Coordinates of C-alpha atoms and ligand atoms in Angstrom, one line a residue:
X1 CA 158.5 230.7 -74.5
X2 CA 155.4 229.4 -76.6
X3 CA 156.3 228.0 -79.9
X4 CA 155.7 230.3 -83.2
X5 CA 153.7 229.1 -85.4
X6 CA 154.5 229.6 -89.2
X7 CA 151.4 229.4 -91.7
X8 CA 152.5 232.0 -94.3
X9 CA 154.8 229.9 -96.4
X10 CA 153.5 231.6 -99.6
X11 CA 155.4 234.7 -98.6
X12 CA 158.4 232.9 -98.3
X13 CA 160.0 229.3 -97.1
X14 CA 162.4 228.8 -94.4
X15 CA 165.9 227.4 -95.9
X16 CA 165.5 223.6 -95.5
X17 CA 168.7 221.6 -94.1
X18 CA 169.5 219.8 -96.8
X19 CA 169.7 222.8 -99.0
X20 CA 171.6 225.0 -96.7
X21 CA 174.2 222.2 -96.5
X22 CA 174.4 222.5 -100.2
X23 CA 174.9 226.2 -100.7
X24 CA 177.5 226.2 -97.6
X25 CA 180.9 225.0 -99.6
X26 CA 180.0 227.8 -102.0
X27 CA 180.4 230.9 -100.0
X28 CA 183.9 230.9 -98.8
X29 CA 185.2 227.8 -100.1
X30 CA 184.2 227.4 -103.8
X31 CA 183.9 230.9 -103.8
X32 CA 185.4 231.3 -107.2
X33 CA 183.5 233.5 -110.4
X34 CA 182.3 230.7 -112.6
X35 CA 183.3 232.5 -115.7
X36 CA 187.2 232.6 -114.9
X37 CA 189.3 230.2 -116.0
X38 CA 191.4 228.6 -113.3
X39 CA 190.4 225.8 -111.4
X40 CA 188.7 227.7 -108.2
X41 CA 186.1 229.4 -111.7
X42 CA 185.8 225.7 -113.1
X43 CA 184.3 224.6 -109.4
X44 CA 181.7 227.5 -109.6
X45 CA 181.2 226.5 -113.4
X46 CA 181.0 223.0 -112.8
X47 CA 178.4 223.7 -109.6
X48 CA 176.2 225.9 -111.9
X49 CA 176.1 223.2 -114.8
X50 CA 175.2 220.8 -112.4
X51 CA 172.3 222.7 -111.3
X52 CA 171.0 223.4 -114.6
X53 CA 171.3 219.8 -115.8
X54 CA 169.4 218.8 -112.4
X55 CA 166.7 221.8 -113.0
X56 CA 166.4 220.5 -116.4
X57 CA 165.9 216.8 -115.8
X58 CA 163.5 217.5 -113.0
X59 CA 161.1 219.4 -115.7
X60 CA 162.3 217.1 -118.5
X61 CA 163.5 219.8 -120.7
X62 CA 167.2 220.8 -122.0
X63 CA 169.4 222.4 -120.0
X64 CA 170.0 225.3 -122.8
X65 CA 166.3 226.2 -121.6
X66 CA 167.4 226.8 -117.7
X67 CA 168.0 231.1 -117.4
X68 CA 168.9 231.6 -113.6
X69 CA 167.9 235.0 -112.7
X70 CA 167.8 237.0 -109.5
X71 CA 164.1 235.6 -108.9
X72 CA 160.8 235.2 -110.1
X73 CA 159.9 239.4 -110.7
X74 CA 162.9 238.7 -113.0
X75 CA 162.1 235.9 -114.7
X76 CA 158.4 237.1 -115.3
X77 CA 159.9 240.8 -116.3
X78 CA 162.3 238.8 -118.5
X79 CA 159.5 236.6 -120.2
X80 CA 157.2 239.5 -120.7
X81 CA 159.5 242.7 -121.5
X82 CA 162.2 240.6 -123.4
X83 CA 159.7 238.6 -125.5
X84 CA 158.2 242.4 -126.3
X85 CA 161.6 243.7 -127.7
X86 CA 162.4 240.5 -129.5
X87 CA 159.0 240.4 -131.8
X88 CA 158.1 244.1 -132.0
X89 CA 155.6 244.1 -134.5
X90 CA 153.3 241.8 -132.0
X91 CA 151.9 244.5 -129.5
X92 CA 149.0 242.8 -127.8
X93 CA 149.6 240.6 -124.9
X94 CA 146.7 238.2 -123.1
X95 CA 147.3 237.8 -119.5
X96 CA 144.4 237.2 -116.4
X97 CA 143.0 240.0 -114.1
X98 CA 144.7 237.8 -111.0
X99 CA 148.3 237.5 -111.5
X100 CA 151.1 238.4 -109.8
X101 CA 152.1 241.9 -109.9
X102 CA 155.6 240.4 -111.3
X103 CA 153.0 240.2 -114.5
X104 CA 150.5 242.9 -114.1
X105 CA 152.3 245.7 -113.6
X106 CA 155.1 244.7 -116.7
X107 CA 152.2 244.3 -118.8
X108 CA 151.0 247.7 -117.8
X109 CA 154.6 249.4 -118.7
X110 CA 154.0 247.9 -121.7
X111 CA 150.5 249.7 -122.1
X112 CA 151.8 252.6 -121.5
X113 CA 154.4 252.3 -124.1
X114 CA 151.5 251.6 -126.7
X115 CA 151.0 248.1 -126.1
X116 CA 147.0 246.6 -125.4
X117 CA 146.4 244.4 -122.7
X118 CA 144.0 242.1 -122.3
X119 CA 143.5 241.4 -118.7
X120 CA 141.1 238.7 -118.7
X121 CA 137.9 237.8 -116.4
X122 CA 138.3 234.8 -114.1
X123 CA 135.5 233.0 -112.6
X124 CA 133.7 233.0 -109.1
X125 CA 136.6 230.4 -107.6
X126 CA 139.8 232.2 -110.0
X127 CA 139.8 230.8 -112.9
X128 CA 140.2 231.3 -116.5
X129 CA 138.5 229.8 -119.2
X130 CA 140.6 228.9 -122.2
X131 CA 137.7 229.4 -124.7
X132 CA 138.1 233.7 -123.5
X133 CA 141.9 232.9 -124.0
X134 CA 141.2 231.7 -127.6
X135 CA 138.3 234.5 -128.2
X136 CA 141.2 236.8 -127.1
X137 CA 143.7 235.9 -129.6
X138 CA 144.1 238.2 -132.1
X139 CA 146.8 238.8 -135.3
X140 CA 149.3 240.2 -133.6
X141 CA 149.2 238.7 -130.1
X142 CA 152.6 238.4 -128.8
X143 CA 151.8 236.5 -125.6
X144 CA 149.3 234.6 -123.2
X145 CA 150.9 234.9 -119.6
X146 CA 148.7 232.5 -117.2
X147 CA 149.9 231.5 -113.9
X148 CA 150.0 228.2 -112.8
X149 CA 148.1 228.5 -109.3
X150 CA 147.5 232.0 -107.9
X151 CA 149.5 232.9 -104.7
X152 CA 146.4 234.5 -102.9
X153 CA 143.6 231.9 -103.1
X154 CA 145.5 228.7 -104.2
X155 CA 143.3 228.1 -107.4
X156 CA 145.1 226.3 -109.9
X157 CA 144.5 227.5 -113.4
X158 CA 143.9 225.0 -116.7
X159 CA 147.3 225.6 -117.8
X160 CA 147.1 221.8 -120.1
X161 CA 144.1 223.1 -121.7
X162 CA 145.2 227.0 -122.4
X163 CA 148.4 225.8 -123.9
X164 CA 146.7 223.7 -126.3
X165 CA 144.8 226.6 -127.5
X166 CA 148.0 229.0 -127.3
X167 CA 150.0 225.8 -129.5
X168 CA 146.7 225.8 -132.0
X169 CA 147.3 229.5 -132.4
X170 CA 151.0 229.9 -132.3
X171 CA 150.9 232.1 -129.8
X172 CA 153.8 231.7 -127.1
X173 CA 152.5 230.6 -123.4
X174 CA 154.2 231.8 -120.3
X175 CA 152.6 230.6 -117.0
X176 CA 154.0 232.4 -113.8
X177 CA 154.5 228.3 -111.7
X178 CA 156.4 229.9 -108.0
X179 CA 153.8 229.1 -106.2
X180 CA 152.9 225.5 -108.1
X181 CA 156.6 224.5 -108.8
X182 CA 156.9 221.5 -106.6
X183 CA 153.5 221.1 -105.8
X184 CA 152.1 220.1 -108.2
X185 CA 153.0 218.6 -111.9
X186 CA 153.5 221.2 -114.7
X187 CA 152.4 220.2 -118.2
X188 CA 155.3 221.2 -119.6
X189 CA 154.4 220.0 -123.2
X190 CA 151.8 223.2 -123.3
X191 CA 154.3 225.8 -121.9
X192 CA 156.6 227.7 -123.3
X193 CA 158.5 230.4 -121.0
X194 CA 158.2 229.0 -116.9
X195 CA 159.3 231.4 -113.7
X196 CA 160.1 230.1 -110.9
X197 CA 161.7 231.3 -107.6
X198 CA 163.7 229.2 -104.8
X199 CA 162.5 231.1 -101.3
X200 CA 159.2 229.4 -102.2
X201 CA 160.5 225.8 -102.1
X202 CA 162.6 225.9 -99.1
X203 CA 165.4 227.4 -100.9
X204 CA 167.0 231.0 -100.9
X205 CA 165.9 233.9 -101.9
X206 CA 167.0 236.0 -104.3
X207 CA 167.3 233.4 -107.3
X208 CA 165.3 232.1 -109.7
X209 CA 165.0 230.6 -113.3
X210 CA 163.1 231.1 -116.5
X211 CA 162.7 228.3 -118.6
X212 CA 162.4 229.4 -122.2
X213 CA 161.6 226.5 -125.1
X214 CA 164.2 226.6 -127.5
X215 CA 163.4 228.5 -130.5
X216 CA 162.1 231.7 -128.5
X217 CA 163.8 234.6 -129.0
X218 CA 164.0 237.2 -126.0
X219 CA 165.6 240.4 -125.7
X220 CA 167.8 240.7 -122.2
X221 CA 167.2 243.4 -119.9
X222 CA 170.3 243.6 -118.3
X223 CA 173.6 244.2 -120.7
X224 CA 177.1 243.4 -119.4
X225 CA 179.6 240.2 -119.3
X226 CA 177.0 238.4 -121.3
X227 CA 176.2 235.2 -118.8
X228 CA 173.7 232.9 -119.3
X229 CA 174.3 232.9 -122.6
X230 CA 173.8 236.6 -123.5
X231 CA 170.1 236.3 -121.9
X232 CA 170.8 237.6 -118.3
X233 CA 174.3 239.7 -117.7
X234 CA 176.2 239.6 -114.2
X235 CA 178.1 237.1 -112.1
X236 CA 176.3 234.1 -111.1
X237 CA 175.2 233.9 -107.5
X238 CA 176.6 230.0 -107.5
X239 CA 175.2 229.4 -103.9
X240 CA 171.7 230.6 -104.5
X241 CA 171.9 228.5 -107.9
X242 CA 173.1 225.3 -105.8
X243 CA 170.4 226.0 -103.6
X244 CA 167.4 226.5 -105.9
X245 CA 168.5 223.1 -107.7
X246 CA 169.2 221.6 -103.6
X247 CA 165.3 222.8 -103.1
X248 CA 163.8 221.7 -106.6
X249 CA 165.6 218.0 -106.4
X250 CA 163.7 218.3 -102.5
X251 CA 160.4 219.3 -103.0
X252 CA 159.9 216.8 -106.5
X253 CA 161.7 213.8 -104.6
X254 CA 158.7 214.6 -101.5
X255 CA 155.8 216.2 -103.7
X256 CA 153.3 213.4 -103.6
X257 CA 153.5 212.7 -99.8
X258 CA 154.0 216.5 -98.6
X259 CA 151.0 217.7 -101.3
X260 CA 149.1 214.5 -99.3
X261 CA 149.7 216.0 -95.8
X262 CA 148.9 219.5 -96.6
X263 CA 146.0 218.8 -98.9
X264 CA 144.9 216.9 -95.5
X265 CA 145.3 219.9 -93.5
X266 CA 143.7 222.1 -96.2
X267 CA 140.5 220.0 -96.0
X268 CA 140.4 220.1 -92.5
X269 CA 141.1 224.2 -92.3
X270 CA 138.0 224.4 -95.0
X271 CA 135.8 221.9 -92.4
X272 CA 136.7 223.6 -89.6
X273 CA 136.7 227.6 -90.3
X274 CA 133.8 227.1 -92.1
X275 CA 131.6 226.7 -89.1
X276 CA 132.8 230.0 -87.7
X277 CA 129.4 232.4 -89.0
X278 CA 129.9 234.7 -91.3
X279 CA 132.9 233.1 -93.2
X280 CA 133.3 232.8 -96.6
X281 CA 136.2 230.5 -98.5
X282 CA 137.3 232.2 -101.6
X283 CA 139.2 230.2 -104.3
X284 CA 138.4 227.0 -105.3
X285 CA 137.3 224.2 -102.9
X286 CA 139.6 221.2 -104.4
X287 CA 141.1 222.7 -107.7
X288 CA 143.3 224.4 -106.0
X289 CA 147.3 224.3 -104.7
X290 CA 147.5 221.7 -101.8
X291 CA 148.9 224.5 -99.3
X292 CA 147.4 228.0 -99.8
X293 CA 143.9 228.7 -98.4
X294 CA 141.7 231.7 -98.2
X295 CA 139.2 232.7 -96.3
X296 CA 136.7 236.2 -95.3
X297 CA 135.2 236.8 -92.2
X298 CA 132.4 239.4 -92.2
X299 CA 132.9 242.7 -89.9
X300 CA 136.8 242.5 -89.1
X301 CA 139.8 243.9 -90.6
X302 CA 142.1 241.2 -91.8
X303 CA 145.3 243.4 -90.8
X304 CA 143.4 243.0 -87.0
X305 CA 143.3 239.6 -87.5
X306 CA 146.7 238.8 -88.7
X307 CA 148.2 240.9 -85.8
X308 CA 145.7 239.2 -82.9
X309 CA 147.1 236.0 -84.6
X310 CA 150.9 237.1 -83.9
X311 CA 150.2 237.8 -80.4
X312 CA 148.9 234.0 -80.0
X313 CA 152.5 233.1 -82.1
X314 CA 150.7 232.3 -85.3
X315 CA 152.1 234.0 -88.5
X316 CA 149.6 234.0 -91.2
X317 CA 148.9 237.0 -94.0
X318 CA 145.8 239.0 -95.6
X319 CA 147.1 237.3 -99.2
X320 CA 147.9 241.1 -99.6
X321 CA 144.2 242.0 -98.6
X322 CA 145.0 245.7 -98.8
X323 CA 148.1 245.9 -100.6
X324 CA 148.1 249.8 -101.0
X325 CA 147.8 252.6 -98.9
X326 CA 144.5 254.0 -99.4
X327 CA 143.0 250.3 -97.7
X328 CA 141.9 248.8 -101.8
X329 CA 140.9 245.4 -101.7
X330 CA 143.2 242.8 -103.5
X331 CA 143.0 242.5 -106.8
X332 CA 142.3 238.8 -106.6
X333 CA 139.7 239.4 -104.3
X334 CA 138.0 242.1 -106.5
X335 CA 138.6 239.8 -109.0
X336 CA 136.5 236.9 -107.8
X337 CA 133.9 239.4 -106.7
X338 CA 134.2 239.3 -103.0
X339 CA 131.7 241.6 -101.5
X340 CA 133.7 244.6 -100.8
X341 CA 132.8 244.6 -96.6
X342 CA 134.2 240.7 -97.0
X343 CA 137.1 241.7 -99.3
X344 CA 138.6 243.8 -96.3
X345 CA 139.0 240.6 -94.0
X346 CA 140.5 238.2 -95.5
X347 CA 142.9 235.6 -93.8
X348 CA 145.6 233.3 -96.3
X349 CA 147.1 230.6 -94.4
X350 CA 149.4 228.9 -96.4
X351 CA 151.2 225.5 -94.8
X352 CA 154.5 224.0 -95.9
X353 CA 156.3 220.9 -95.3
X354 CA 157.3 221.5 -92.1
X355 CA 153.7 222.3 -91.1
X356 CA 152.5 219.4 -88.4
X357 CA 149.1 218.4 -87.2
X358 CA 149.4 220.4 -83.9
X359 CA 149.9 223.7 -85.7
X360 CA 146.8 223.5 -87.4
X361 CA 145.0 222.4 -84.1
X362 CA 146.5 226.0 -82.7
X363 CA 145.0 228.0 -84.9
X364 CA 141.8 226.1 -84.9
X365 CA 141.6 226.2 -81.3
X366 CA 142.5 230.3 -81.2
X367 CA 140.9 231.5 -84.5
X368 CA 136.9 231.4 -83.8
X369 CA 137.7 233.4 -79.9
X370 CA 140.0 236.0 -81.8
X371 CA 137.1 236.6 -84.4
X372 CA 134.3 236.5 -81.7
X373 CA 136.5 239.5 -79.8
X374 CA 137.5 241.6 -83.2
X375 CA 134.0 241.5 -83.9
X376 CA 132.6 242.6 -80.5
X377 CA 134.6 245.6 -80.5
X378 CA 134.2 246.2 -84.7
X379 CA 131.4 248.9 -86.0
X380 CA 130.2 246.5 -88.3
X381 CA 127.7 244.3 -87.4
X382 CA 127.5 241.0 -89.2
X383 CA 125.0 240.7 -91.7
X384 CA 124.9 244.6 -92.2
Ligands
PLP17 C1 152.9 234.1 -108.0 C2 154.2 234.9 -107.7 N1 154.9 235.4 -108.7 C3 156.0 236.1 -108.5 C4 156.5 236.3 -107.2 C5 157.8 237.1 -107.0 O1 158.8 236.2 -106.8 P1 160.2 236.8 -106.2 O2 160.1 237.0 -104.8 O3 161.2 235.6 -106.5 O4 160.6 238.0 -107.0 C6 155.8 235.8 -106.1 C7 156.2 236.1 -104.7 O5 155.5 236.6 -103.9 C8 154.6 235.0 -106.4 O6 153.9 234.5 -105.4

């Protein structure tokens, strides 16, 4: 059988070795609730600790900072909603027209409830400029939620310089980092609240953590036994939480020679696709995460392409190209003002660390053909 191909790794990750080998003692061996008190609990408590402390050291924070959630739609909800209900009198939040709907759509709960939003413009490539973050500030701004690098197009957003502004202001910054976390370094100095999830670092899914600096005060979502210190209720999932760490202490202890390769093979994706006609690369050319790229190809579908793809064993993704029903371009896409008869066939293809040299020649050898035949048989003519 012909070897599949995996180039959607900002989806999600494949479990690593190393970190399944971590989790595996804890599932029916250490299987014990970390918040009892005999010595089976004080393994799980112990484990969980150990992870935080590793979490914590990796981003040169505390460890009281570390929240482990269920994963980053958590974490973000938790940032957002809980920061809300702590500080009520605050009831305008800054955030950017090209997040993550883990932001977007609790920000527009929150509108509904009364609250204004300030979804802000990004540029051609994705990006915002702090001086419209600063502009938007107003009296009773609560937040300014900025992701770190955006999962569709890979551009990395000026988190250093927005975080200055947000410190100049006093304004709290959260930046959404799942798909930057281990790729590349955070400022952590300019942020205040962090989401992150493992099942994009070659870890589980299904966990996550917020990082919150010390001296925030949030509001939990979910009431019960009162773990994680009171912030997030319900037994720990202690082999998720040894795998996140497994995964974080993985991808920082590799970063600079993975982000190397994959930069590489992002370069050589940009060189390459861009001689098929009628493409366009949307994100930013270099300021961008080292393994998400995106690109539109006049007169196809991008669900066509994606599936044609499949059939040659190659797993790629629209980057959510039509992520409702009634066929809407992204948001992102929109966003960054992709011509709407481009917006409609988009192709991400986002590598990972165990991405090699020959995968990337296998796409590039099938991609232009698949193209060339989608758009003999497509209504719309290139250049219409
Ligand atoms: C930027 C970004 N934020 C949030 C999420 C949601 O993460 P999770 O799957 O852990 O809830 C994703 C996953 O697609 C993402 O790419």
């Amino acid at each position: 059988m012909k070897r599949k191909i995996y180039l959607d790794n900002s989806a999600t990750t494949p479990v690593a070795p190393e970190v399944l080998e971590a989790m595996m003692p804890y599932f029916a061996g250490a299987y014990g609730n970390a918040s009892s008190l005999h010595s089976f609990g004080q393994e799980a408590r112990r484990a969980i600790e150990e992870a935080r402390a590793q979490i914590a050291e990796i981003l040169g924070v505390d460890p009281k900072e570390i929240f482990f959630t269920s994963g980053a739609t958590e974490a973000d909800n938790l940032a957002i909603k809980g920061l809300a209900l702590a500080d009520p009198r605050r009831r305008h939040i800054i955030t950017s027209q090209i997040e993550h709907h883990a932001v977007l759509h609790p920000c527009m709960w929150l509108e509904k409830q009364g609250y204004e939003i300030t979804y802000l413009e990004v540029d051609q490539f994705g990006r915002v400029d702090p001086e419209a973050v600063r502009a938007a500030i107003r009296d009773d701004t609560l937040l300014v939620s900025v992701m770190a690098g955006n999962n569709e197009i890979g551009t990395l957003e000026p988190i250093e310089e927005i975080g200055r502004i947000c410190r100049e202001e006093g304004i709290p910054l959260h930046t959404d980092a799942v798909q930057a976390f281990g790729k590349v370094r955070l400022p952590m100095e300019a942020i205040d609240l962090l989401s992150v999830s493992a099942h994009k670092l070659n870890g589980p899914k299904g966990v996550g953590f917020l990082y919150v600096r010390k001296g925030l005060k949030l509001i939990p979502l979910l009431h019960g036994g009162g773990h994680e210190r009171g912030l997030r209720s319900g037994t720990e999932n202690t082999p998720g939480i040894v795998g996140l760490a497994a995964a974080a202490r993985l991808a920082f202890s590799e970063m600079d020679e993975v982000a190397a390769r994959l930069r590489d093979y992002r370069v050589r994706l940009i060189e390459e696709i861009g001689k098929i006609p009628g493409t366009r690369l949307n994100g930013h050319p270099t300021d961008s995460l080292p393994h998400i790229v995106n690109f539109s190809f006049a007169g196809i579908e991008g669900e066509s392409l994606v599936m044609r793809l499949d059939e040659h064993g190659i797993a790629a993704s629209t980057g959510s190209a039509c992520s409702s029903p009634n066929l809407e371009p992204s948001h992102v896409l929109k966003a960054i003002k992709v011509p709407l008869a481009m917006a409609h066939g988009s192709l991400r293809i986002s590598t990972g660390r165990s991405t090699k040299p020959e995968d990337i020649d296998a796409l590039l050898s099938i991609l232009p053909g698949v193209v060339e035949d989608l758009r003999a048989i497509s209504p719309f003519k290139v250049g219409e």
